[in-house]
Short mmCIF file of C-alpha atoms and ligand atoms in Angstrom, two decimals:
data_model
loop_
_atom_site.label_atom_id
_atom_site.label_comp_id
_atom_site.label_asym_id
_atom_site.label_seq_id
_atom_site.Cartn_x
_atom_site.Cartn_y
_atom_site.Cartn_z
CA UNK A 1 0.00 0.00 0.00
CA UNK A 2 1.26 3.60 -1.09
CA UNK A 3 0.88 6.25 1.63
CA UNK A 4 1.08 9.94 0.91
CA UNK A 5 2.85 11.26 3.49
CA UNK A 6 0.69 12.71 6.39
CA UNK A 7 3.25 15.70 6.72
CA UNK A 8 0.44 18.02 8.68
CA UNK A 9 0.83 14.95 11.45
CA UNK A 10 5.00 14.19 10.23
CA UNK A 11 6.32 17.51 10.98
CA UNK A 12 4.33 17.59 14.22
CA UNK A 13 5.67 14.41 15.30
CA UNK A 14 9.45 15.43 14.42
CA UNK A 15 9.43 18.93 16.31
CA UNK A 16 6.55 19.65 18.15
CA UNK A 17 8.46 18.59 21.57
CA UNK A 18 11.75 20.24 20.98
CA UNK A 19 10.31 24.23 20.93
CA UNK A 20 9.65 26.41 23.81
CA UNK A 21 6.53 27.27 22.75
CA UNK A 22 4.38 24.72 20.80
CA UNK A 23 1.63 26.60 18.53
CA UNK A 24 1.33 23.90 16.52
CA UNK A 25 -1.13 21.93 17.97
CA UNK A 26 -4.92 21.98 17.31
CA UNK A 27 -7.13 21.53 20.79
CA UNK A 28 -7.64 22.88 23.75
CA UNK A 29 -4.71 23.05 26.78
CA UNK A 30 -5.17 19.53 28.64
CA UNK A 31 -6.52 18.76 31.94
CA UNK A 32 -4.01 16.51 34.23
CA UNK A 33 -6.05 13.74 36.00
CA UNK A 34 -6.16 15.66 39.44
CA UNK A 35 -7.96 18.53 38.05
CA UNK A 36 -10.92 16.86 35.86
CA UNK A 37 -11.57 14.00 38.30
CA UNK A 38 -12.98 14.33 42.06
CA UNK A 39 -10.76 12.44 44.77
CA UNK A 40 -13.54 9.81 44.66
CA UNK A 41 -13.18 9.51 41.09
CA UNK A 42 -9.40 8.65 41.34
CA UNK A 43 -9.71 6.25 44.10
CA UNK A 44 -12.08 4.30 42.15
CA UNK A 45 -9.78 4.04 39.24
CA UNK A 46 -7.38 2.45 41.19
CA UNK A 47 -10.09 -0.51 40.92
CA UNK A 48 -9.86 -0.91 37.21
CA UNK A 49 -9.29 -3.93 36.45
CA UNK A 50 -6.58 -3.70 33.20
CA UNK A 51 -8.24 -6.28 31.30
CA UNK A 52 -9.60 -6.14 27.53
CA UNK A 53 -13.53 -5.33 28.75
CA UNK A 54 -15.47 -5.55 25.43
CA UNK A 55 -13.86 -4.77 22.39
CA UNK A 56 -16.25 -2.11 21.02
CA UNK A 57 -16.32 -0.19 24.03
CA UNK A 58 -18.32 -1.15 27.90
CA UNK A 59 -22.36 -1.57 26.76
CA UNK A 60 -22.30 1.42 29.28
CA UNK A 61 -20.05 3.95 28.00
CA UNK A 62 -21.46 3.10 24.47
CA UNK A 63 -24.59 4.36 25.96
CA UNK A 64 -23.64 7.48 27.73
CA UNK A 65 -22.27 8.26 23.96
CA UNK A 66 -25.27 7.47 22.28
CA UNK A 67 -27.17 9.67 24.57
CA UNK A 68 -25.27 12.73 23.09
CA UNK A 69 -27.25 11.74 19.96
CA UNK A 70 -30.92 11.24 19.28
CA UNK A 71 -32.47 7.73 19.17
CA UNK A 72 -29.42 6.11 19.30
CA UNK A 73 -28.27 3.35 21.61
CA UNK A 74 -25.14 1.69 22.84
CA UNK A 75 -25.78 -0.53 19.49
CA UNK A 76 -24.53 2.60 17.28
CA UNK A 77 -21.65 3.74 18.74
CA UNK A 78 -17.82 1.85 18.51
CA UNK A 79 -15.46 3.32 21.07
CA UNK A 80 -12.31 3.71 19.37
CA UNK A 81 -8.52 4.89 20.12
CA UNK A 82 -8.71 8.45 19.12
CA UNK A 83 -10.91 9.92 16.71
CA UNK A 84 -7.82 8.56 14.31
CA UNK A 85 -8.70 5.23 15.03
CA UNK A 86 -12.47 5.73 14.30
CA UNK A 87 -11.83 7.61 10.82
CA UNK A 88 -9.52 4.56 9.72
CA UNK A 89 -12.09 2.23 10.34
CA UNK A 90 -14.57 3.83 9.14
CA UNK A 91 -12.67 3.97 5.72
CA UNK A 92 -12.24 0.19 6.21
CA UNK A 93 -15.79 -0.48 6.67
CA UNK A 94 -17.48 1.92 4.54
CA UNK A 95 -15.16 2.33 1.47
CA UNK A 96 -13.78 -0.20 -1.24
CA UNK A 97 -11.13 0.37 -4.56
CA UNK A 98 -13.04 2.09 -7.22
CA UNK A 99 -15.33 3.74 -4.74
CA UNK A 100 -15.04 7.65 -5.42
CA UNK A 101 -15.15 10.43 -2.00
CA UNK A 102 -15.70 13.74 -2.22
CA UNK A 103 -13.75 15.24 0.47
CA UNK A 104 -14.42 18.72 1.76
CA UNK A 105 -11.19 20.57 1.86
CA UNK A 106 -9.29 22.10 3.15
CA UNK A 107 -9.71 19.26 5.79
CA UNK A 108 -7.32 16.88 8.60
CA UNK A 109 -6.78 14.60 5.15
CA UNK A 110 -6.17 11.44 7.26
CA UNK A 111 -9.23 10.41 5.68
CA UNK A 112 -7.93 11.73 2.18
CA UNK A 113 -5.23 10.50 2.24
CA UNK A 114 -6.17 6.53 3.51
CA UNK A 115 -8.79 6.12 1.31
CA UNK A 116 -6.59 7.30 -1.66
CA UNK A 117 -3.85 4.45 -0.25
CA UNK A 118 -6.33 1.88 -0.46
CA UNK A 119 -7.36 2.81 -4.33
CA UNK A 120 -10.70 4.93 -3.34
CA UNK A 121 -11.06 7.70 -5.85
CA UNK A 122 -10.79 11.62 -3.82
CA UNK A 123 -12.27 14.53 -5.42
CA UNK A 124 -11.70 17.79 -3.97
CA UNK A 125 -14.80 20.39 -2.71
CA UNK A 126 -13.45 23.65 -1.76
CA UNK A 127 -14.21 25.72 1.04
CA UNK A 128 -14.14 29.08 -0.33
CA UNK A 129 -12.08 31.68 1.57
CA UNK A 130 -14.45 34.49 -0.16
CA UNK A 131 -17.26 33.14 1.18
CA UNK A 132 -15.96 32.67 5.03
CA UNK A 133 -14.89 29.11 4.35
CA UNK A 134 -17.92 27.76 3.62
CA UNK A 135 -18.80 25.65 0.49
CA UNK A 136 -20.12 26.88 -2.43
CA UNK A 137 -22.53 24.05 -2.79
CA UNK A 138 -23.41 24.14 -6.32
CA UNK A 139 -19.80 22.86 -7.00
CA UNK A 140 -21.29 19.63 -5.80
CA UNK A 141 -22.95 18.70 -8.54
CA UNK A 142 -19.88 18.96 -11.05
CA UNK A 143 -18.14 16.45 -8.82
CA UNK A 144 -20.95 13.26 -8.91
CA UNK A 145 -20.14 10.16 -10.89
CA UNK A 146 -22.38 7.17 -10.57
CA UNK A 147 -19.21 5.48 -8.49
CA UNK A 148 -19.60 8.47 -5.98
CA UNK A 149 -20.45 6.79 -2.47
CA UNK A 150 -19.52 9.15 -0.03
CA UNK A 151 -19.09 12.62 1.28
CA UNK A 152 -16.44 13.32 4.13
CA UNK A 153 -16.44 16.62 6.14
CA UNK A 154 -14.59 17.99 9.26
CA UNK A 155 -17.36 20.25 10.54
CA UNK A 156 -16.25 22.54 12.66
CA UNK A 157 -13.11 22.78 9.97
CA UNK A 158 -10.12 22.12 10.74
CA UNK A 159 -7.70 24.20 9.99
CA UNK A 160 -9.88 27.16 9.21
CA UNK A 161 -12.75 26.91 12.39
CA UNK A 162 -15.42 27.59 10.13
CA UNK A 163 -19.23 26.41 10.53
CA UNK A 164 -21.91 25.88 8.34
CA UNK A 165 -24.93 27.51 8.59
CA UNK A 166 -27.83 25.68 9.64
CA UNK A 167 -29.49 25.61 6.31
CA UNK A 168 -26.00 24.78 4.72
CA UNK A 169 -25.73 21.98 6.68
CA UNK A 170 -29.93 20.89 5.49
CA UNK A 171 -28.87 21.53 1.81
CA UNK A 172 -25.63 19.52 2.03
CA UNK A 173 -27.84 16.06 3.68
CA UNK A 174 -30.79 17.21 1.17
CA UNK A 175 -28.01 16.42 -1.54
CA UNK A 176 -26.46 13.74 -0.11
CA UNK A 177 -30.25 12.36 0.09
CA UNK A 178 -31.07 13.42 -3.45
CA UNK A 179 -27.98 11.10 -4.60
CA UNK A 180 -28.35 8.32 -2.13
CA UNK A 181 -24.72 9.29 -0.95
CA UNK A 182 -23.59 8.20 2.33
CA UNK A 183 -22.55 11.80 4.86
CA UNK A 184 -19.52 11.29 7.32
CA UNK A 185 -18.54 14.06 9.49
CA UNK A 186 -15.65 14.08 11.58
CA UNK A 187 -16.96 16.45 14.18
CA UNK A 188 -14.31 16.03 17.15
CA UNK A 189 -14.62 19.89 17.48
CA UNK A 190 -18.47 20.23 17.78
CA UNK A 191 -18.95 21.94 21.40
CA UNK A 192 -16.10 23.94 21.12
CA UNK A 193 -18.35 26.96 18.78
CA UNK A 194 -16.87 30.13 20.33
CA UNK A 195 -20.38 31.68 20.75
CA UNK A 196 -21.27 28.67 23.03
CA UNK A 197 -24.31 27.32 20.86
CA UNK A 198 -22.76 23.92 19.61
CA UNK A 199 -23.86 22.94 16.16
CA UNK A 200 -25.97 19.94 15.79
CA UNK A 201 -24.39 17.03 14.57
CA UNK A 202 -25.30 15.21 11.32
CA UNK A 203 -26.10 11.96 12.98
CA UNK A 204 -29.13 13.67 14.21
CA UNK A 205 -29.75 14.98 10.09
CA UNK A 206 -29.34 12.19 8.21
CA UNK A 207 -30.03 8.67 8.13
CA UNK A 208 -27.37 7.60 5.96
CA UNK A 209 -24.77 8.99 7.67
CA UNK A 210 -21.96 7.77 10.01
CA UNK A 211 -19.91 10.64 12.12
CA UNK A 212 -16.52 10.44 14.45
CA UNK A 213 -15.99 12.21 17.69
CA UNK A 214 -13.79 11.91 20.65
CA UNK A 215 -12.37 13.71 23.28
CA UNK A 216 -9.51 14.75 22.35
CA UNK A 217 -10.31 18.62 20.72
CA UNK A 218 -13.23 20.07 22.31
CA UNK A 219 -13.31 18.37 25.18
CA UNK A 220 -9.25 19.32 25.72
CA UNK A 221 -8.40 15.54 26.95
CA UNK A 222 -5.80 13.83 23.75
CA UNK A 223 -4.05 11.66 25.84
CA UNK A 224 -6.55 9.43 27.20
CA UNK A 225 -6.99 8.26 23.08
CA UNK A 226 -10.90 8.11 23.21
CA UNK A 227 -12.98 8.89 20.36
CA UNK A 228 -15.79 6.91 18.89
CA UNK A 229 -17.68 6.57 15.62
CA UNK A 230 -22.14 6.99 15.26
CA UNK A 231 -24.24 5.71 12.97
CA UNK A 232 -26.20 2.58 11.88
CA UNK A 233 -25.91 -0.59 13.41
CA UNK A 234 -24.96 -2.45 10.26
CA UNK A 235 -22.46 0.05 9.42
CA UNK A 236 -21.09 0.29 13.18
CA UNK A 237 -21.13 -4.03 13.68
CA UNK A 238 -18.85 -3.84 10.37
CA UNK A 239 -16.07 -1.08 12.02
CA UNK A 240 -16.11 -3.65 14.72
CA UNK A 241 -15.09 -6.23 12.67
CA UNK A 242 -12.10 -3.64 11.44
CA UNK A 243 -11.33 -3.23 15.21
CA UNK A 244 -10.21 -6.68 15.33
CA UNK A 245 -7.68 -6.21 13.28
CA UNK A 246 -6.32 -2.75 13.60
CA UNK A 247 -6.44 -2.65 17.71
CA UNK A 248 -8.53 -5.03 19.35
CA UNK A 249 -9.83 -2.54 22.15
CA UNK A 250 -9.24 0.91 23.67
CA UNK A 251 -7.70 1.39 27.20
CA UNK A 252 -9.63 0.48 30.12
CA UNK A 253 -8.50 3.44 32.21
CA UNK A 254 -9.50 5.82 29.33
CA UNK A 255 -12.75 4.12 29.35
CA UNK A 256 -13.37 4.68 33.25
CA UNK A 257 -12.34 8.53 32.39
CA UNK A 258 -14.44 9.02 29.15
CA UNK A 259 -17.64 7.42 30.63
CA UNK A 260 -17.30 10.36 33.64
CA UNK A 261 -16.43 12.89 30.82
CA UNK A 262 -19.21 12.47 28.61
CA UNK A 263 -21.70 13.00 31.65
CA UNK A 264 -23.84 16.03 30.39
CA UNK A 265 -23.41 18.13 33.42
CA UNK A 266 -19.25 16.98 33.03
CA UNK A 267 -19.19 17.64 29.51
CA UNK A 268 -21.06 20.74 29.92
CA UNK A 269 -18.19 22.18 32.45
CA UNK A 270 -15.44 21.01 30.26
CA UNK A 271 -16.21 22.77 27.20
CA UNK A 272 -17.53 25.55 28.90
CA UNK A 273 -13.42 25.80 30.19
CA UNK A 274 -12.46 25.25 26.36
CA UNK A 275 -14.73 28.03 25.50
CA UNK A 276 -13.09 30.39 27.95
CA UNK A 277 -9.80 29.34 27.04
CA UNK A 278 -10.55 30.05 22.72
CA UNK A 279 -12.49 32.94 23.36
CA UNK A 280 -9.60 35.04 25.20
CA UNK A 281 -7.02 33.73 23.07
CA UNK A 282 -9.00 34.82 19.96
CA UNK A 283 -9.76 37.92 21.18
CA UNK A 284 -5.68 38.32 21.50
CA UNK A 285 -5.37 37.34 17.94
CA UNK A 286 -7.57 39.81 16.83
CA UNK A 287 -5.58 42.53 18.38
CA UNK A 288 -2.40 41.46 17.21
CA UNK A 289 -4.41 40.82 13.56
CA UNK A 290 -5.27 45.33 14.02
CA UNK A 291 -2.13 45.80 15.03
CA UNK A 292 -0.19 43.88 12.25
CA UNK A 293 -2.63 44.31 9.19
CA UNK A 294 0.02 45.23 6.64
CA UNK A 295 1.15 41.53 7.12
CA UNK A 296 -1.60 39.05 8.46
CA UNK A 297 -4.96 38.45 7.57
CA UNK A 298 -7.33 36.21 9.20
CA UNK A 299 -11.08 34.91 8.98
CA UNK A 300 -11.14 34.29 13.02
CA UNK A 301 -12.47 30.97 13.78
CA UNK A 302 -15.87 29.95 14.97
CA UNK A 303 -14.96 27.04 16.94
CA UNK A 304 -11.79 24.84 17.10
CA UNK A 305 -8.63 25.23 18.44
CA UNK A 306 -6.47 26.65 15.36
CA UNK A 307 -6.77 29.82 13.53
CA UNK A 308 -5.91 29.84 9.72
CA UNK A 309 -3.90 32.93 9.10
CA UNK A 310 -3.01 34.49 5.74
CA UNK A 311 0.70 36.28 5.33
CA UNK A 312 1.95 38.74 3.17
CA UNK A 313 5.46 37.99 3.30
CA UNK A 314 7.60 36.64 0.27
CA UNK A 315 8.01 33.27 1.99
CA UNK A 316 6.85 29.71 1.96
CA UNK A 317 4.97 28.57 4.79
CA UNK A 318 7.06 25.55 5.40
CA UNK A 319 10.30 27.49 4.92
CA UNK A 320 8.54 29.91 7.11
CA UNK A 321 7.68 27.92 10.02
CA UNK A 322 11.30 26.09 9.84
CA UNK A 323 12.58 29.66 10.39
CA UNK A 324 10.33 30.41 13.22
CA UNK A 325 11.31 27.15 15.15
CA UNK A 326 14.68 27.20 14.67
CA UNK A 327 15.33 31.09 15.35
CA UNK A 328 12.85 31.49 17.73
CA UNK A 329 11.89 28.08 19.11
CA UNK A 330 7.99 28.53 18.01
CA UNK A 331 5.85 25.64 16.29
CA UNK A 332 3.47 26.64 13.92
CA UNK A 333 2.11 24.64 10.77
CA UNK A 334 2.46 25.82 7.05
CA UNK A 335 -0.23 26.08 4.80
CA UNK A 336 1.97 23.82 2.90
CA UNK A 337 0.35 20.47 4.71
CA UNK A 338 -3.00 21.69 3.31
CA UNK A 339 -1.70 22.33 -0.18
CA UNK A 340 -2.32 26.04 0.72
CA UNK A 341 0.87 27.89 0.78
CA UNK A 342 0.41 31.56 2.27
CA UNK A 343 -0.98 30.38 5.21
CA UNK A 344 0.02 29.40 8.69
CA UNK A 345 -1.92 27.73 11.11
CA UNK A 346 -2.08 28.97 14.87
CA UNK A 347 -2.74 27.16 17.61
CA UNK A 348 -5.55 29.42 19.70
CA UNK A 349 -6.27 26.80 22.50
CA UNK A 350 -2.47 27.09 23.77
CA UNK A 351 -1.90 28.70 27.52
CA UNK A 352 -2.31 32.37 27.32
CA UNK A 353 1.43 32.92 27.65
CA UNK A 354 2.46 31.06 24.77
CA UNK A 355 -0.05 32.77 22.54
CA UNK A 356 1.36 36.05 23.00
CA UNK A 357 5.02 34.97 23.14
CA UNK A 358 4.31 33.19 19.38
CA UNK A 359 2.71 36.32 18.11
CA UNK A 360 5.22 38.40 19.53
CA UNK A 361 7.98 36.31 18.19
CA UNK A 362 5.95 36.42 15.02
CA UNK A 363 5.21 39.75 13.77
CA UNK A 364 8.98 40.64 15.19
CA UNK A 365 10.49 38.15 12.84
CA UNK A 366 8.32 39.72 9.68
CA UNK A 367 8.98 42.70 10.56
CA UNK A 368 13.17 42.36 11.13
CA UNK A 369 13.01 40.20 7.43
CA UNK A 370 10.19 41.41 5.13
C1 LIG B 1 -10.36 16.75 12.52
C2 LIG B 1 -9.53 15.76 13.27
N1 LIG B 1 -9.96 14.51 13.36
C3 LIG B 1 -9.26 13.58 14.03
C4 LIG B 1 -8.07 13.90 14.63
C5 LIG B 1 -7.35 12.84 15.40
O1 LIG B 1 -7.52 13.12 16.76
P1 LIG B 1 -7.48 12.06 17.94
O2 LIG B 1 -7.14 10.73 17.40
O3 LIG B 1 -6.47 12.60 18.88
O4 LIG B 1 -8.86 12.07 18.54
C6 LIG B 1 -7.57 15.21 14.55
C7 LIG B 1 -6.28 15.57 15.16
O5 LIG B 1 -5.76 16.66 14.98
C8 LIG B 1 -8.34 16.17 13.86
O6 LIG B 1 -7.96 17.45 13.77
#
């Protein structure tokens, strides 16, 4: 099998740990154990016992994630390692050779780029910059083929934080009805939306379609590898059978965690923290945008953890960002990992500190070159 490299995750992997301040990354700052879980809590996870548990995730942590959705029981959900985990398999289970997938971009591309390993046809939907990154959804129609099965979105977007409209959303499962085309939305940033009214998801739209989550954007907690994939029980029972080849199970520790986590009232607090967290460090962006107009340019984000920012200077962004780390030992990505050089993309869910250190560093090293 021929992999395009993932270079957005590559060049995180190589460097992300050897800066002093890491604006690469694209969640929310992450709790430590002591301060999401009560003492009680902890003591009672010293009682896990580290076994496998059930391979698609404990009957009642399925449920507590099928409660997020409507009518949906522990029957539609697969507990996965990481939102990564539940994207691959649901490329494995939904997706053959041949198959063509209209991919929403720019987008993560781990699902681009798999399903183009494994022979599946990717065309290309643009969100348009002119129109706030949102889809101009008459471009749809120039992209069906009767081997089109699927359409794949990252709603909220990463790297550019946009939302849909409501109605956008309607017209994009109207089409996907209208064609008989299956929806997936990765949506591990839904409850992060910056104006604290969290979008709804498509499981709840459509009945053909099959969305990922986890915990590791919005709800700020990476390390504990939980994320999970909705949708119909055929569909779901058929991941499953991927599971058993790619991991078997998820941890049992991160299972005693998420099933506390994805407690309304829990959840409710967390992202409510996230929301605090974005919000201040976007309004910090902004200023720094005013003040350094003659050289950035941004569409601020809606929700997410990342800010997509446009530069002026005569630079490319991975040369750019290469600079930046080794002169001033700050992370950022290029626009070069989306295929969209001229951008950079900015952590905004990084402590406070770090934020303004990066931009700092930032507009002093355009200014001092360009
Ligand atoms: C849109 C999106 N989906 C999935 C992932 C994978 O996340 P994880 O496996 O940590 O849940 C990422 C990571 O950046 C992402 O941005």
């Amino acid at each position: 099998m021929e992999f395009v490299e993932f270079s957005l995750e590559r060049i995180q992997s190589l460097y992300e740990n050897l800066v002093d301040h890491n604006l690469s990354d694209s969640g929310v700052h992450p709790y430590n154990l002591r301060e999401l879980l009560t003492a009680d809590q902890l003591e009672k996870m010293l009682e896990v016992e580290l076994g496998y548990g059930w391979t698609n995730g404990s009957p009642e942590l399925r449920t507590s994630i099928a409660n997020l959705y409507k009518d949906r029981n522990a029957d539609n959900v697969i507990v996965t390692n990481g939102s990564a985990e539940a994207n691959i398999l649901m490329v494995m289970a939904m997706l053959d050779p041949g198959d063509e997938l209209i991919v929403v971009v720019p987008n993560y591309l781990q699902i681009w780029g798999f399903a183009k390993a494994i022979g599946v046809v990717v065309k290309e939907l643009p969100l348009r910059e002119e129109l706030g990154w949102v889809p101009d959804l008459g471009d749809l129609e120039a992209l069906i083929s009767p081997r089109t099965k699927m359409i794949t979105i990252c709603h909220p977007n990463n790297p550019t934080g946009s939302l849909l409209p409501k109605e956008a959303m309607t017209q994009l499962v109207d089409f996907a009805r209208k064609h008989d085309l299956w929806l997936h939305a990765d949506e591990v940033y839904k409850g992060s939306e910056l104006n604290g009214i969290e979008s709804p998801s498509f499981a709840d739209m459509y009945e053909k379609s099959i969305v990922t989550s986890g915990l590791s954007k919005a709800l700020a907690l990476p390390g504990l590898r939980i994320g999970w994939l909705v949708g119909p029980e055929k569909e779901i029972y058929r991941a499953w059978q991927g599971k058993d080849y790619t991991s078997i199970t998820a941890s049992a520790v991160s299972e005693y965690v998420a099933d506390i986590v994805v407690q309304p009232g829990k959840r409710e607090d967390i992202l409510a923290r996230s929301r605090r967290i974005l919000n201040d460090n976007v309004g910090l962006l902004a200023d720094w945008l005013n003040t350094n107009n003659n050289l950035f340019s941004c569409i601020l984000p809606k929700a997410g953890g990342m800010a997509f920012v446009r530069y002026q200077m005569d630079i490319n962004s991975s040369e750019l960002v290469h600079r930046l780390r080794e002169e001033r030992s700050i992370m950022l990505l290029p626009g070069d990992v989306y295929g969209m050089d001229g951008f950079i993309r900015l952590g905004v869910g990084a402590p406070k500190s770090h934020i303004e250190t990066g931009l700092h560093h930032l507009a002093d090293f355009a200014r001092s070159n360009f």
